[in-house]
Amino acid sequence: MKIVTVSARFTPENSLVAVNILGTIQEEARSMDNCLCYDFYLDPIEKGMLFINQNWGSPEAFEAYRSSDLFNRMIRELKPLMIAAPETNIYEAERAA
């Protein structure tokens, strides 16, 4: 399984635009093969901070997403709104129980 976390900073106003963009991306990503989780969250304290959490059933499923038109569209739409480079963490994991 691939677990992916992304932290991205936006102005408070652009974080709302990002939420709208991610709502569409989320719906499409969840329909991809082996997408186990695709959620996003706003930080209630640090306005403009947004977190994306993804779980993919296999490395191949994650790579299919990363090479997809959907991923490229997300980057193309969100990157200009960011005020800093996003921080991405990618983990390989096996279910413990």
XYZ file of N, CA and C in Angstrom:
291
model
N 0.843 -1.172 0.000
C 0.000 0.000 0.000
C 0.888 1.234 0.000
N 0.456 2.263 -0.698
C 1.124 3.565 -0.661
C 0.258 4.517 0.151
N 0.887 5.183 1.096
C 0.229 6.225 1.876
C 0.914 7.529 1.512
N 0.132 8.508 1.101
C 0.670 9.784 0.635
C 0.031 10.902 1.437
N 0.862 11.787 1.973
C 0.360 12.988 2.632
C 1.001 14.203 1.966
N 0.184 15.205 1.731
C 0.660 16.445 1.120
C 0.175 17.603 1.987
N 1.081 18.511 2.312
C 0.740 19.757 3.002
C 0.983 20.891 2.020
N -0.013 21.735 1.829
C 0.112 22.834 0.874
C -0.397 24.121 1.510
N 0.297 25.219 1.219
C -0.075 26.532 1.771
C -0.659 27.423 0.672
N -1.765 28.049 1.025
C -2.456 28.988 0.146
C -2.808 30.228 0.961
N -3.148 31.307 0.300
C -3.769 32.400 1.039
C -5.116 31.869 1.524
N -5.676 32.435 2.580
C -6.989 31.959 3.038
C -8.048 31.975 1.916
N -8.012 32.998 1.079
C -8.985 33.077 -0.008
C -8.752 31.964 -1.026
N -7.492 31.746 -1.393
C -7.186 30.709 -2.386
C -7.351 29.305 -1.836
N -7.328 29.156 -0.516
C -7.570 27.819 0.035
C -8.996 27.371 -0.276
N -9.921 28.307 -0.344
C -11.303 27.965 -0.694
C -11.421 27.574 -2.164
N -10.649 28.226 -3.012
C -10.586 27.849 -4.429
C -9.991 26.448 -4.541
N -8.932 26.190 -3.776
C -8.285 24.875 -3.788
C -9.253 23.782 -3.335
N -10.068 24.070 -2.333
C -11.062 23.098 -1.858
C -12.024 22.741 -2.983
N -12.465 23.721 -3.738
C -13.370 23.449 -4.855
C -12.702 22.592 -5.922
N -11.466 22.901 -6.239
C -10.712 22.111 -7.218
C -10.550 20.682 -6.718
N -10.142 20.537 -5.458
C -9.910 19.206 -4.902
C -11.188 18.389 -4.771
N -12.316 19.039 -4.617
C -13.579 18.305 -4.576
C -13.808 17.532 -5.862
N -13.501 18.152 -6.982
C -13.631 17.485 -8.277
C -12.558 16.412 -8.440
N -11.330 16.744 -8.073
C -10.223 15.798 -8.187
C -10.508 14.567 -7.323
N -10.967 14.797 -6.109
C -11.252 13.711 -5.177
C -12.252 12.720 -5.766
N -13.313 13.235 -6.320
C -14.358 12.385 -6.889
C -13.785 11.486 -7.992
N -12.982 12.062 -8.862
C -12.395 11.294 -9.957
C -11.330 10.329 -9.455
N -10.502 10.762 -8.500
C -9.442 9.897 -7.972
C -10.035 8.682 -7.275
N -11.097 8.892 -6.520
C -11.731 7.782 -5.800
C -12.276 6.718 -6.752
N -12.547 7.100 -7.984
C -13.063 6.130 -8.953
C -11.937 5.361 -9.649
N -10.690 5.750 -9.395
C -9.557 5.052 -10.013
C -9.332 3.705 -9.333
N -8.784 2.784 -10.104
C -8.520 1.434 -9.609
C -7.598 1.474 -8.390
N -8.039 0.832 -7.315
C -7.235 0.650 -6.108
C -6.992 1.924 -5.307
N -7.824 2.946 -5.494
C -7.770 4.116 -4.616
C -8.569 3.774 -3.363
N -7.884 3.681 -2.233
C -8.527 3.304 -0.976
C -9.003 4.518 -0.187
N -8.344 5.651 -0.389
C -8.695 6.870 0.341
C -8.147 8.069 -0.417
N -8.957 9.099 -0.531
C -8.499 10.365 -1.109
C -9.310 11.456 -0.421
N -8.728 12.060 0.598
C -9.420 13.074 1.398
C -8.542 14.309 1.542
N -9.174 15.421 1.861
C -8.421 16.651 2.108
C -9.059 17.411 3.252
N -8.230 18.207 3.929
C -8.635 18.870 5.161
C -8.022 20.267 5.221
N -8.744 21.194 5.801
C -8.218 22.532 6.084
C -7.799 22.603 7.548
N -6.690 23.241 7.817
C -6.236 23.460 9.183
C -7.110 24.551 9.799
N -7.788 24.277 10.912
C -8.673 25.284 11.509
C -7.924 26.425 12.192
N -6.651 26.219 12.491
C -5.868 27.244 13.184
C -5.023 28.044 12.205
N -4.265 27.339 11.377
C -3.403 28.014 10.398
C -4.174 28.166 9.084
N -4.826 29.291 8.942
C -5.670 29.548 7.777
C -4.837 29.468 6.493
N -5.362 28.769 5.512
C -4.668 28.615 4.243
C -3.871 27.326 4.128
N -3.714 26.593 5.240
C -2.995 25.316 5.206
C -3.994 24.214 4.860
N -3.622 23.404 3.888
C -4.491 22.338 3.422
C -3.696 21.037 3.389
N -4.335 19.954 3.806
C -3.702 18.636 3.843
C -4.457 17.692 2.917
N -3.715 16.907 2.152
C -4.300 15.882 1.295
C -3.785 14.537 1.792
N -4.689 13.584 1.980
C -4.328 12.241 2.429
C -4.820 11.240 1.381
N -3.905 10.404 0.906
C -4.249 9.397 -0.093
C -3.718 8.040 0.348
N -4.500 6.997 0.105
C -4.040 5.622 0.282
C -4.337 4.883 -1.015
N -3.318 4.215 -1.528
C -3.433 3.445 -2.776
C -3.109 1.997 -2.467
N -3.880 1.076 -3.013
C -3.760 -0.342 -2.715
C -2.473 -0.984 -3.177
N -1.781 -0.346 -4.110
C -0.527 -0.907 -4.612
C 0.340 0.221 -5.164
N 1.643 -0.024 -5.267
C 2.516 0.969 -5.891
C 2.102 1.255 -7.342
N 1.626 0.229 -8.029
C 1.200 0.400 -9.418
C -0.007 1.326 -9.524
N -0.936 1.205 -8.584
C -2.113 2.084 -8.586
C -1.696 3.532 -8.360
N -0.767 3.742 -7.436
C -0.282 5.097 -7.172
C 0.436 5.661 -8.392
N 1.269 4.855 -9.027
C 1.985 5.319 -10.219
C 1.021 5.624 -11.364
N -0.038 4.838 -11.478
C -1.053 5.115 -12.506
C -1.697 6.475 -12.250
N -1.980 6.775 -10.992
C -2.533 8.081 -10.632
C -1.530 9.190 -10.948
N -0.267 9.014 -10.538
C 0.747 10.055 -10.757
C 1.036 10.311 -12.221
N 0.783 9.350 -13.071
C 1.019 9.547 -14.505
C -0.271 9.878 -15.255
N -1.351 10.096 -14.511
C -2.654 10.334 -15.139
C -2.870 11.806 -15.507
N -3.792 12.023 -16.414
C -4.219 13.377 -16.761
C -4.819 14.074 -15.543
N -5.478 13.309 -14.678
C -6.086 13.869 -13.470
C -5.017 14.500 -12.574
N -3.929 13.789 -12.324
C -2.841 14.312 -11.502
C -2.244 15.565 -12.129
N -1.989 15.512 -13.423
C -1.418 16.671 -14.117
C -2.349 17.873 -14.068
N -3.648 17.639 -14.181
C -4.621 18.730 -14.078
C -4.616 19.334 -12.680
N -4.539 18.467 -11.659
C -4.508 18.971 -10.290
C -3.307 19.881 -10.077
N -2.132 19.435 -10.515
C -0.917 20.241 -10.364
C -1.063 21.558 -11.123
N -1.545 21.483 -12.330
C -1.696 22.671 -13.177
C -2.653 23.692 -12.542
N -3.707 23.218 -11.885
C -4.691 24.127 -11.295
C -4.301 24.613 -9.900
N -3.669 23.763 -9.101
C -3.362 24.146 -7.718
C -2.039 24.888 -7.562
N -1.031 24.490 -8.304
C 0.303 25.056 -8.103
C 0.335 26.585 -8.189
N -0.346 27.213 -9.155
C -0.302 28.683 -9.212
C -0.952 29.364 -8.004
N -1.793 28.635 -7.281
C -2.477 29.211 -6.118
C -1.647 29.112 -4.846
N -0.633 28.249 -4.835
C 0.168 28.006 -3.632
C 1.117 29.168 -3.363
N 1.350 29.425 -2.075
C 2.291 30.484 -1.707
C 3.644 29.912 -1.274
N 3.749 28.590 -1.249
C 5.007 27.900 -0.941
C 4.955 26.529 -1.596
N 6.118 25.942 -1.765
C 6.165 24.595 -2.333
C 5.466 23.615 -1.387
N 4.717 22.670 -1.922
C 4.056 21.693 -1.056
C 5.070 20.716 -0.458
N 4.715 20.150 0.667
C 5.542 19.122 1.288
C 4.824 17.787 1.121
N 5.495 16.839 0.479
C 4.896 15.540 0.195
C 5.685 14.444 0.890
N 4.960 13.543 1.529
C 5.560 12.357 2.150
C 4.870 11.127 1.562
N 5.691 10.161 1.129
C 5.168 8.940 0.533
C 5.724 7.763 1.324
N 4.814 6.901 1.768
C 5.200 5.761 2.592
C 4.712 4.466 1.939
N 5.502 3.431 2.083
C 5.110 2.076 1.699
C 4.691 1.405 2.988
N 3.515 0.764 3.009
C 3.020 0.169 4.248
C 2.255 -1.108 3.959
N 2.167 -1.939 4.979
C 1.314 -3.131 4.957
C 0.341 -3.005 6.108
N -0.885 -3.427 5.869
C -1.901 -3.368 6.921
C -1.461 -4.238 8.100
N -1.510 -3.697 9.311
C -1.029 -4.389 10.496
C -2.032 -5.412 11.031
N -3.296 -5.159 10.815
C -4.303 -6.091 11.353
C -5.402 -6.318 10.348
